Short mmCIF file of C-alpha atoms and ligand atoms in Angstrom, two decimals:
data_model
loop_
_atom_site.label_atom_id
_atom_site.label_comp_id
_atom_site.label_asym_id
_atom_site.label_seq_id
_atom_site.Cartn_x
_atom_site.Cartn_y
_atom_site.Cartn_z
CA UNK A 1163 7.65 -38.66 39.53
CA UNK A 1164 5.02 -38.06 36.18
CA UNK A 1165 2.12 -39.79 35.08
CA UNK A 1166 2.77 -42.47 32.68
CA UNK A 1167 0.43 -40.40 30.61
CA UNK A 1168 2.88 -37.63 30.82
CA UNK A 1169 6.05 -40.09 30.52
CA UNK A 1170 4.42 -41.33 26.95
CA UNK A 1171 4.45 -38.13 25.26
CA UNK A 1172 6.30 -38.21 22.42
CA UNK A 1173 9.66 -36.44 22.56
CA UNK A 1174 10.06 -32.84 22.13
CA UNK A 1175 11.48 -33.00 18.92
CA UNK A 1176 11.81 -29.38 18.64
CA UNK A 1177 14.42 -29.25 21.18
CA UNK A 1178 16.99 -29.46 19.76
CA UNK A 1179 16.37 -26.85 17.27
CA UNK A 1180 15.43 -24.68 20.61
CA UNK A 1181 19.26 -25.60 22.11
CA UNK A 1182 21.33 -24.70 18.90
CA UNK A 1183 19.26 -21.53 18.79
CA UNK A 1184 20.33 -20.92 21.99
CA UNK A 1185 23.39 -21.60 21.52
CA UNK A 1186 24.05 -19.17 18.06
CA UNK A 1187 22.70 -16.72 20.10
CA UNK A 1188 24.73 -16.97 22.56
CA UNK A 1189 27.80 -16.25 20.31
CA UNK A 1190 26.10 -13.19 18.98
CA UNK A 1191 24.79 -14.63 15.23
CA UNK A 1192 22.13 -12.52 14.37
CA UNK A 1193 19.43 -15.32 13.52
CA UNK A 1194 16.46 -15.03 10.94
CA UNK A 1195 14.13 -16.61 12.44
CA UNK A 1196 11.47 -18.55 9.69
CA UNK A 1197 10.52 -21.56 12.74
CA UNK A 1198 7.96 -20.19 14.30
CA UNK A 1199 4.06 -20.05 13.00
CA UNK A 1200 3.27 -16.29 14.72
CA UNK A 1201 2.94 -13.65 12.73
CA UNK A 1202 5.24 -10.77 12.98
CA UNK A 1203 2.59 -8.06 12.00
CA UNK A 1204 0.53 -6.74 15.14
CA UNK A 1205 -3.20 -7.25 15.72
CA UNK A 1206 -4.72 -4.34 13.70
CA UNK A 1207 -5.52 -0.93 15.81
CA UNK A 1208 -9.54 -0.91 15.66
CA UNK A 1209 -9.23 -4.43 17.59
CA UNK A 1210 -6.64 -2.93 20.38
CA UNK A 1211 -8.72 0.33 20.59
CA UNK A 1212 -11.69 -2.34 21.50
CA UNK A 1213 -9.94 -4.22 23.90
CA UNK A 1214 -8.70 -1.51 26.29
CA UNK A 1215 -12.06 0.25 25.85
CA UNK A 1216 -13.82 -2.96 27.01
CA UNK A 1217 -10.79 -3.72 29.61
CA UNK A 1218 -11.97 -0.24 31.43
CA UNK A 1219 -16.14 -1.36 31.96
CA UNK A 1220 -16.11 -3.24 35.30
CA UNK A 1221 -19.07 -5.23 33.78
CA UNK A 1222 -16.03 -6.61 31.83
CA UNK A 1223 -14.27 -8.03 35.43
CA UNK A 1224 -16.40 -10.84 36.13
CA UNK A 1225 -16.46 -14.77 35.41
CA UNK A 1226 -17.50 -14.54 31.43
CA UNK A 1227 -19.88 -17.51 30.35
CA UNK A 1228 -18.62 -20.92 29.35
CA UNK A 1229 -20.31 -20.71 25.98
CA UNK A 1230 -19.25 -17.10 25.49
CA UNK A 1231 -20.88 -13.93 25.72
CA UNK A 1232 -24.40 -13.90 23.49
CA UNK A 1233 -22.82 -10.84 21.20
CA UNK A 1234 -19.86 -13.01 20.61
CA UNK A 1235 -21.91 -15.84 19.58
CA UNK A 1236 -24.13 -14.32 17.72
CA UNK A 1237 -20.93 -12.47 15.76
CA UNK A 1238 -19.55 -15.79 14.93
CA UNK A 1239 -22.64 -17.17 13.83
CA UNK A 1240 -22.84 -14.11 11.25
CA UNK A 1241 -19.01 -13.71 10.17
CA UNK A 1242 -20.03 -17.53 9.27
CA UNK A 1243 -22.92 -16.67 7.49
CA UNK A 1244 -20.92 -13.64 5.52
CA UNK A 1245 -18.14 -15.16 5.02
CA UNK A 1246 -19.37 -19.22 4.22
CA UNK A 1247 -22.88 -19.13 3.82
CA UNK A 1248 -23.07 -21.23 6.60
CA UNK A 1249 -25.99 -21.11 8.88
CA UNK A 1250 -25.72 -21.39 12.65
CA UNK A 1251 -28.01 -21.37 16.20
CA UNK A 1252 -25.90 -18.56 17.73
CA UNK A 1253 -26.89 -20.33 21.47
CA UNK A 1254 -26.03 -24.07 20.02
CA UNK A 1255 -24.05 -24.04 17.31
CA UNK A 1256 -21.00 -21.93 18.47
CA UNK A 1257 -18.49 -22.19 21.62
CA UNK A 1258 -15.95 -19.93 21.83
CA UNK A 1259 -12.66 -21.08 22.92
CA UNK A 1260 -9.68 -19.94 24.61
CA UNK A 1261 -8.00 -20.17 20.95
CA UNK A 1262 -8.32 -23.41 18.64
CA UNK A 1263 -5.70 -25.40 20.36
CA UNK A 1264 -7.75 -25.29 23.60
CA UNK A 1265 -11.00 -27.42 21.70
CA UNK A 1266 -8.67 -29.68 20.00
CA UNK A 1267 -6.45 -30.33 23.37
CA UNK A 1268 -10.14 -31.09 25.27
CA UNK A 1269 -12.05 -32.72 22.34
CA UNK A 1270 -10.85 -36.18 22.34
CA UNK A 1271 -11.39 -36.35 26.34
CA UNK A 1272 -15.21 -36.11 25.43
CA UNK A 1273 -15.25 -38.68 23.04
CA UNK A 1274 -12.11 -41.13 22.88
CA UNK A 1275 -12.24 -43.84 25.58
CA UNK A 1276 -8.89 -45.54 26.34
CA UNK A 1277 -7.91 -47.90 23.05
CA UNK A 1278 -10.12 -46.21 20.68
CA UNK A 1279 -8.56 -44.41 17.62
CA UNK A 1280 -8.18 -41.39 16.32
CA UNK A 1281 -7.78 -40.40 13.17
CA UNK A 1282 -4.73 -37.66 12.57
CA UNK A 1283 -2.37 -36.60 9.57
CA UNK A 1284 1.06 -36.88 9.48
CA UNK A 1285 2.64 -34.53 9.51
CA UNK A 1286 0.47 -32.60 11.76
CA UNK A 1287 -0.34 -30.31 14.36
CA UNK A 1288 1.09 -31.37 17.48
CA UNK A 1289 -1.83 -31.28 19.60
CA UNK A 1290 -3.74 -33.75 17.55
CA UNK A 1291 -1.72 -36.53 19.11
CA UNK A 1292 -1.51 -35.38 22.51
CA UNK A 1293 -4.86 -34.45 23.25
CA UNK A 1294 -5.52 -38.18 22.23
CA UNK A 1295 -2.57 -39.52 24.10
CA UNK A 1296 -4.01 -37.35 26.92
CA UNK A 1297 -7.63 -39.38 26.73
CA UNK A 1298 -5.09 -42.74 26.69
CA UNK A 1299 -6.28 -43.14 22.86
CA UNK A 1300 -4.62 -44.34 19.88
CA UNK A 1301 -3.69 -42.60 17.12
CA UNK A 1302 -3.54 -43.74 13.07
CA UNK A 1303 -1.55 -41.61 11.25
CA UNK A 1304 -3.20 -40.50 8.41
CA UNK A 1305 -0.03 -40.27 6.04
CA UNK A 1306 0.03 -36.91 3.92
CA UNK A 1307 2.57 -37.00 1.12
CA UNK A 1308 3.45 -34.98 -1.79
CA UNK A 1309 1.94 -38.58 -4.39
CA UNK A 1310 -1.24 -38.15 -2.41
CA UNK A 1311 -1.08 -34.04 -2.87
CA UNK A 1312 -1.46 -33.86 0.82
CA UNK A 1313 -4.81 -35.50 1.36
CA UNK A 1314 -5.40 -38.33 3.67
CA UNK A 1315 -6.23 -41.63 2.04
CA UNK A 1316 -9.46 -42.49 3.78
CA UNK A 1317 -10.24 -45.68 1.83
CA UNK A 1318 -7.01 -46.92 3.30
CA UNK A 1319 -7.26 -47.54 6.49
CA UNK A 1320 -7.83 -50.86 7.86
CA UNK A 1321 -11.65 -51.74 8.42
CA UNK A 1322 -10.61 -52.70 12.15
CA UNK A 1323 -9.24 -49.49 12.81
CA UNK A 1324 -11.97 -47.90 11.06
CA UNK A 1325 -14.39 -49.61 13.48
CA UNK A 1326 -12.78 -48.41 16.89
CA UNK A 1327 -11.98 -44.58 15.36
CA UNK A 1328 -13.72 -41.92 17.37
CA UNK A 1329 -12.52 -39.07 15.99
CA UNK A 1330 -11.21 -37.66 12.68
CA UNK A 1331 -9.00 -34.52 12.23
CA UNK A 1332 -9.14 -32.57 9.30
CA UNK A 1333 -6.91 -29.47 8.27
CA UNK A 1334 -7.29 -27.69 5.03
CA UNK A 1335 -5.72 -25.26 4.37
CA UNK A 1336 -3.06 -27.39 5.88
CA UNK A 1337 0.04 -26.62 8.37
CA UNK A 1338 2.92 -27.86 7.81
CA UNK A 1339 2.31 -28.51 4.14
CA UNK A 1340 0.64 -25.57 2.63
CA UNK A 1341 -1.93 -27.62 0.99
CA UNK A 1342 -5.67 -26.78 0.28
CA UNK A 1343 -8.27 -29.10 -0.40
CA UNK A 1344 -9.98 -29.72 -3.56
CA UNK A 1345 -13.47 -29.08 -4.45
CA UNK A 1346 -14.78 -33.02 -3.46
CA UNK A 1347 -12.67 -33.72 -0.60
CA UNK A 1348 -15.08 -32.67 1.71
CA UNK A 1349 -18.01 -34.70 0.56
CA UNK A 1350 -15.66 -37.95 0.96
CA UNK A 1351 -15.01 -36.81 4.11
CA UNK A 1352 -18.67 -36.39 5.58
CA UNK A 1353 -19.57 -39.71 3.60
CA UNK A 1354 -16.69 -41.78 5.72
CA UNK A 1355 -17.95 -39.87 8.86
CA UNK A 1356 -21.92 -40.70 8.46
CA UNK A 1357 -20.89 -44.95 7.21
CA UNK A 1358 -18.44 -44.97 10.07
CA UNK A 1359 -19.84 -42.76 12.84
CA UNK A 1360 -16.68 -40.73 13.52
CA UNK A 1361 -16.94 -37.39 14.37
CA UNK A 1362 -15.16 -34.89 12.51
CA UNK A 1363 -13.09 -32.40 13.49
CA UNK A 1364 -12.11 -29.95 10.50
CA UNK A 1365 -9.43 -27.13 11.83
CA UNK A 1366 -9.57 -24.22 9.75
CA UNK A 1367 -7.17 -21.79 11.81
CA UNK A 1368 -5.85 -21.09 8.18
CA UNK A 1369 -8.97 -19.91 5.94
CA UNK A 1370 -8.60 -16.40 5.65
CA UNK A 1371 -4.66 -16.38 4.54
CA UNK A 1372 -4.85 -17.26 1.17
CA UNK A 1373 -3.39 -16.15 -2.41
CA UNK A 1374 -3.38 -15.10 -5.84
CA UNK A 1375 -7.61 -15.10 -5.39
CA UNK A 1376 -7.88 -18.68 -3.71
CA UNK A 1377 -10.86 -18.35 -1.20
CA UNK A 1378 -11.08 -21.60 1.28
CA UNK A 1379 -13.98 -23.20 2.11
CA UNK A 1380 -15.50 -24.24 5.15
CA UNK A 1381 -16.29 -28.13 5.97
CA UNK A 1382 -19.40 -27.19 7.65
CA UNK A 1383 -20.75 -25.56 3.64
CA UNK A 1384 -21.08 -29.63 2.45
CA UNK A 1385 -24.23 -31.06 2.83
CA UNK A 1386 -24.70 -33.07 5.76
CA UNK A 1387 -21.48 -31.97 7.71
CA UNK A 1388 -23.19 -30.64 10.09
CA UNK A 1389 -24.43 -33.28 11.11
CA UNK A 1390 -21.15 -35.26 11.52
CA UNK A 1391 -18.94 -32.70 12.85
CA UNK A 1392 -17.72 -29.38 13.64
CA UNK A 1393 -15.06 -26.64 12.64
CA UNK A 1394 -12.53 -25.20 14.84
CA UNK A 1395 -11.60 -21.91 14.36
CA UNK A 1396 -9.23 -19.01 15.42
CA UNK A 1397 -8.33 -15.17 15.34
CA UNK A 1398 -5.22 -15.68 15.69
CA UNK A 1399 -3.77 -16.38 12.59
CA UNK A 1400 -6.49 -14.20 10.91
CA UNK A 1401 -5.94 -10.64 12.76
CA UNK A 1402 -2.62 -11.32 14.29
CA UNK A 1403 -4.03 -12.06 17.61
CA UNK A 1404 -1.70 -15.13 18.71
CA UNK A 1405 -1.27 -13.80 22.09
CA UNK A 1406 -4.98 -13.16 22.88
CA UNK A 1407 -6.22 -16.23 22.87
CA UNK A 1408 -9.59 -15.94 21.50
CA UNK A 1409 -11.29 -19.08 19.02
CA UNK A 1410 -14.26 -20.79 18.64
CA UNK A 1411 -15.92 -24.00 17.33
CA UNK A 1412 -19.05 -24.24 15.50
CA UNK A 1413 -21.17 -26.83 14.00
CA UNK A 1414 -23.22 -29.73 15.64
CA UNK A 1415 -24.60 -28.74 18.52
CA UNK A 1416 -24.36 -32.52 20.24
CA UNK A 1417 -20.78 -32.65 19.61
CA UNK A 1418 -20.11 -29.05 21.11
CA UNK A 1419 -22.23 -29.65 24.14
CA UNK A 1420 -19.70 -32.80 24.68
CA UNK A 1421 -16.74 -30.10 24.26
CA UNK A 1422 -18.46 -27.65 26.34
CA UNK A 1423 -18.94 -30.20 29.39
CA UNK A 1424 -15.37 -31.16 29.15
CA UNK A 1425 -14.26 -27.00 29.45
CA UNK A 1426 -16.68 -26.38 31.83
CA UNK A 1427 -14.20 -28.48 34.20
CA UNK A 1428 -11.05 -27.01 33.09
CA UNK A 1429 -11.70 -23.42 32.32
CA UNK A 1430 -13.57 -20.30 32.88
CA UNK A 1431 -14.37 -18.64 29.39
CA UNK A 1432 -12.56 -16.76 28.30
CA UNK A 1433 -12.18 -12.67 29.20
CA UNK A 1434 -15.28 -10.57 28.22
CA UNK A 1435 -12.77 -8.05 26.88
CA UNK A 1436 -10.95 -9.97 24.39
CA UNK A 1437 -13.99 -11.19 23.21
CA UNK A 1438 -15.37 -7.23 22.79
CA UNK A 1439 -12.03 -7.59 20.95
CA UNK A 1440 -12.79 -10.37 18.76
CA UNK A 1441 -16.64 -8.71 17.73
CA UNK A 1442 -14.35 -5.87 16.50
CA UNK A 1443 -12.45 -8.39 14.58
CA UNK A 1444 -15.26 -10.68 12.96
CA UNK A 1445 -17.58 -7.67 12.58
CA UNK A 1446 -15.37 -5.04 11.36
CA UNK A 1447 -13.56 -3.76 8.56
CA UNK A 1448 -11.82 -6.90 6.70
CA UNK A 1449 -9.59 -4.43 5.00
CA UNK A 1450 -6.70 -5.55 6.98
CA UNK A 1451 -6.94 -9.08 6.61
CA UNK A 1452 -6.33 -8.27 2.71
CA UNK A 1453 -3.19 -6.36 3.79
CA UNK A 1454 -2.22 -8.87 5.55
CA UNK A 1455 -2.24 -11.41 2.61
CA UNK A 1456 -0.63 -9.40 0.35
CA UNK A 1457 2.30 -9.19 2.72
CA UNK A 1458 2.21 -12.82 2.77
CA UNK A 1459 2.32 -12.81 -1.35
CA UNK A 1460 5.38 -11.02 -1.73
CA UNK A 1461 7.31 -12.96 1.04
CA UNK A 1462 6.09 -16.34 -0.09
CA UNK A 1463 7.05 -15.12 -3.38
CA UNK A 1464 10.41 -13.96 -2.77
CA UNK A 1465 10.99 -16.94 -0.89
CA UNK A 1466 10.04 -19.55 -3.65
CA UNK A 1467 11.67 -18.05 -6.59
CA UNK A 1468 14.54 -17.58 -4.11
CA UNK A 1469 14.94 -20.91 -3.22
CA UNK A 1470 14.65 -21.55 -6.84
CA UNK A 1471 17.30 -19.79 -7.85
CA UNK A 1472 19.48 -21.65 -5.14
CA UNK A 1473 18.12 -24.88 -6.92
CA UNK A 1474 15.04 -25.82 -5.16
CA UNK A 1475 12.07 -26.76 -6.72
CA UNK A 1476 8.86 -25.79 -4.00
CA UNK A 1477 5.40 -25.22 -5.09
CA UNK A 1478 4.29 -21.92 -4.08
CA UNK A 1479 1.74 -22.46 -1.87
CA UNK A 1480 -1.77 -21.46 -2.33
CA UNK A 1481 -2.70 -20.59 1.13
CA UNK A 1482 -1.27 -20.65 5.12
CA UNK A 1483 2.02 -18.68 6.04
CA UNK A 1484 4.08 -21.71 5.52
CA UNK A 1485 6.46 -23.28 2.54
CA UNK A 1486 7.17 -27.11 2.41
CA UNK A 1487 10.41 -28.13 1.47
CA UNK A 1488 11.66 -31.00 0.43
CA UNK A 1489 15.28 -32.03 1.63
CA UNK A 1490 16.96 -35.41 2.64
CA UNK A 1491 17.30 -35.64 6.13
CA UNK A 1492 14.76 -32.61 7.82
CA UNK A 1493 17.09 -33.11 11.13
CA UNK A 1494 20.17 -32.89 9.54
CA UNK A 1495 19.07 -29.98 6.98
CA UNK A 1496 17.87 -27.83 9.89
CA UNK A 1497 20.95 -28.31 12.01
CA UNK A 1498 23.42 -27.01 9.54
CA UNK A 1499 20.71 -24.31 8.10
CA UNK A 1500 20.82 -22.64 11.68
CA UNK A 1501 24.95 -23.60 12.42
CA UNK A 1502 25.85 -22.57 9.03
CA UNK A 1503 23.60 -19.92 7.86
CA UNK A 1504 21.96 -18.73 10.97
CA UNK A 1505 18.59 -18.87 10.04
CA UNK A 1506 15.55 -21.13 11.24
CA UNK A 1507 13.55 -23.21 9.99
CA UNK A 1508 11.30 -26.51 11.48
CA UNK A 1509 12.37 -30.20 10.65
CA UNK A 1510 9.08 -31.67 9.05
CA UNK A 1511 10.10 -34.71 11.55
CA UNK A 1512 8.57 -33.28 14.30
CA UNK A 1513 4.97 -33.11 12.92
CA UNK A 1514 5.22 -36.97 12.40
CA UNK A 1515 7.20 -39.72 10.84
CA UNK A 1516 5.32 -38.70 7.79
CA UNK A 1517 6.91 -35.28 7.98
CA UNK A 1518 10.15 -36.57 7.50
CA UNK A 1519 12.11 -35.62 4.50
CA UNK A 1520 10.73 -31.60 4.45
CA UNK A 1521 11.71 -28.40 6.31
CA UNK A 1522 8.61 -25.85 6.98
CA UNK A 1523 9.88 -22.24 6.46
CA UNK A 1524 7.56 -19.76 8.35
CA UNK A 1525 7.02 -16.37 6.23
CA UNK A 1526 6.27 -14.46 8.91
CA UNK A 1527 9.64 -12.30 8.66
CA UNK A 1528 10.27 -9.35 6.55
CA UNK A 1529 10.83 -9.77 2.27
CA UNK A 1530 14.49 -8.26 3.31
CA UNK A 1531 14.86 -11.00 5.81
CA UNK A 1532 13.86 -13.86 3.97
CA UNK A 1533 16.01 -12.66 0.63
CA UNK A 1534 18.92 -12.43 3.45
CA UNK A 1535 18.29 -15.72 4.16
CA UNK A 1536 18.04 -17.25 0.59
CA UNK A 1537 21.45 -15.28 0.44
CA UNK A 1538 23.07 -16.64 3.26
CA UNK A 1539 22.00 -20.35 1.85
CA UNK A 1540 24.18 -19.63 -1.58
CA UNK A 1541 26.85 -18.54 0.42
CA UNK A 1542 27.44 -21.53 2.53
CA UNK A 1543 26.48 -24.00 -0.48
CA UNK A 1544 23.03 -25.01 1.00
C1 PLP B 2300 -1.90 -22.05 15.01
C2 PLP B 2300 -2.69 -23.29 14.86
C3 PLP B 2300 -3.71 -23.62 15.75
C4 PLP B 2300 -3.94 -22.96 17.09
O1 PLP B 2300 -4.18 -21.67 17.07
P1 PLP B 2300 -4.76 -20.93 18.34
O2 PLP B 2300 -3.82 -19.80 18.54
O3 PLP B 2300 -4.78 -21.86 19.50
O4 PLP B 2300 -6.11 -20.53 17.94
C5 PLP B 2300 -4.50 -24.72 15.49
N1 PLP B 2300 -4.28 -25.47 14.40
C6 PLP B 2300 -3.30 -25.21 13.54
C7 PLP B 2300 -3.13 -26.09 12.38
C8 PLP B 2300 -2.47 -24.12 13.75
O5 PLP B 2300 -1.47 -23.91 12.91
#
């Protein structure tokens, strides 16, 4: 009955995880729940408050633009500015999106024809591989390991592969792993993309959830990255705005237009509202972005030194809402994690072979919850 482009997805490897959840449920467990990468906190109230105000001006009811609204541009273009020192066209140089994963599920359509590579890390967000298997591309994993402090190896990969690669994913501060990139990494990066004439795709969902003073950069601040590539970016993560589904993507202006074309035939922009929402967001008070942070501190510290006590080692990470842990089979760790001790966590497997061997605890539950769940680990030996 499906596509054979639908058949050759790769498994839901997640599933499983999803049935034995079900399943403790079920028989009452009361589960702490460190899987999933949404934040518990809710979007802050100055945001709402613009929402239902714009949500009431019939202006609001209409088809928005594909690009987005010229105020919402124009507020990305200076949060960028702020917040980077990054320079941007408001009209060219910024797309908004119905939330990050909708430009990275659409990009490689626009410039992956059927055989050519892509360039993704492993592990890795999902989507990376599926909007390529989608355009009936290939991907090279890009192996990210703890010897290689999370980076991809660029220098690595075979010059054939190199030759036929279209695209090039980039994601710093990085999910699963927690890692950041160094001062440097960048600059290798836009070098490989300007010799090989792949077009970069940095995701930086993560930038603004960082800790103990780390600030992360943006791609698009080293020289000449403009002109190889572009930044996706998101609220969500930032102002706890998962559900809204507001993003954008910024940088060159030829690679965007290719997005754009590709949206303009899926989508409609999205809601004039939520992006009234979003100006709030980018051009308000940043007061509860710190907040937020700091909330993230405290759990990812009780969490580590938790885990320590239990016996094991994790580096506290530096950034993201996530912490990396290394364990012999991820599978197997995960399944009696959730049958013994009830609580939740992801099997690094399913962001790529290269995930295997790590667990991914989300911190986006309560200090109280995640000491409970250290404590539940001691008592069943884990
Ligand atoms: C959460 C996430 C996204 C997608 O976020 P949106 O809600 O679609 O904006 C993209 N990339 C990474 C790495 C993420 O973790």
């Amino acid at each position: 009955m499906y596509s054979d482009r639908l058949s050759h997805l790769p498994r839901y490897l997640f599933a499983r995880i999803d049935e034995m959840k079900a399943e403790q449920s079920r028989r009452g467990v009361d589960i702490i729940d460190l899987g999933v990468g949404d934040p518990d906190l809710a979007t802050p109230p100055h945001i709402v408050d613009a929402l239902c105000k714009a949500a009431q001006d019939p202006e609001n009811h209409h088809y928005p633009s594909y690009a987005g609204m010229p105020a919402f541009q124009s507020a990305v273009a200076e949060w960028y500015r702020r917040r980077f020192g990054v320079t941007l066209d408001p009209g060219t140089e910024t797309l908004a999106l119905m939330g990050s994963k909708d430009g990275i599920a659409h990009i490689a359509e626009a410039f992956v024809n059927p055989g050519e590579y892509v360039l993704a890390p492993s592990p890795g967000y999902p989507v990376y591989r599926t909007s390529t298997l989608f355009a009936e591309g290939r991907v090279f994993d890009l192996p990210l390991t703890a010897e290689n402090s999370f980076l991809p190896d660029l220098s690595s990969i075979p010059a054939e592969v190199v030759k036929s690669s279209r695209l090039l994913f980039i994601n710093y501060p990085n999910n699963p792993t927690g890692a950041i990139a160094p001062s440097g990494f960048y600059r290798e990066v836009v070098d490989f993309a300007s010799d090989n004439g792949v077009v970069v795709v940095s995701d930086n969902a993560y930038s603004e959830i960082s800790f103990d003073g780390y600030r992360a950069p943006s791609f698009l601040e080293t020289e000449g990255a403009a002109e190889v590539g572009i930044e996706m970016h998101s609220l969500s993560k930032t102002y706890n705005m998962t559900g809204w589904r507001i993003g954008m993507a910024v940088g060159n202006a030829e690679v965007l237009s290719g997005l754009g074309r590709v949206k303009t035939n899926v989508d409609s922009g999205v809601f004039n509202a939520v992006q009234h929402a979003a100006i709030a967001a980018l051009s308000g008070p940043q007061d509860c972005v710190r907040e937020a942070c700091a909330t993230y501190q405290e759990r990812r510290d009780v969490l580590v030194n938790g885990l320590a006590d239990i016996g094991y080692r994790v580096e506290p990470p530096r950034a993201t809402f996530y912490v990396w842990m290394k364990v012999d089979d991820s599978m197997a760790f995960s399944a009696r994690l959730l049958e013994e001790a009830g609580v939740v966590a992801t099997p690094g497997v399913g962001f790529g072979a290269c995930g295997e061997g790590y667990v991914r605890f989300a911190i986006t539950r309560s200090a109280g919850r995640i000491r409970e769940a250290v404590e539940r680990m001691r008592a069943v030996g884990l």
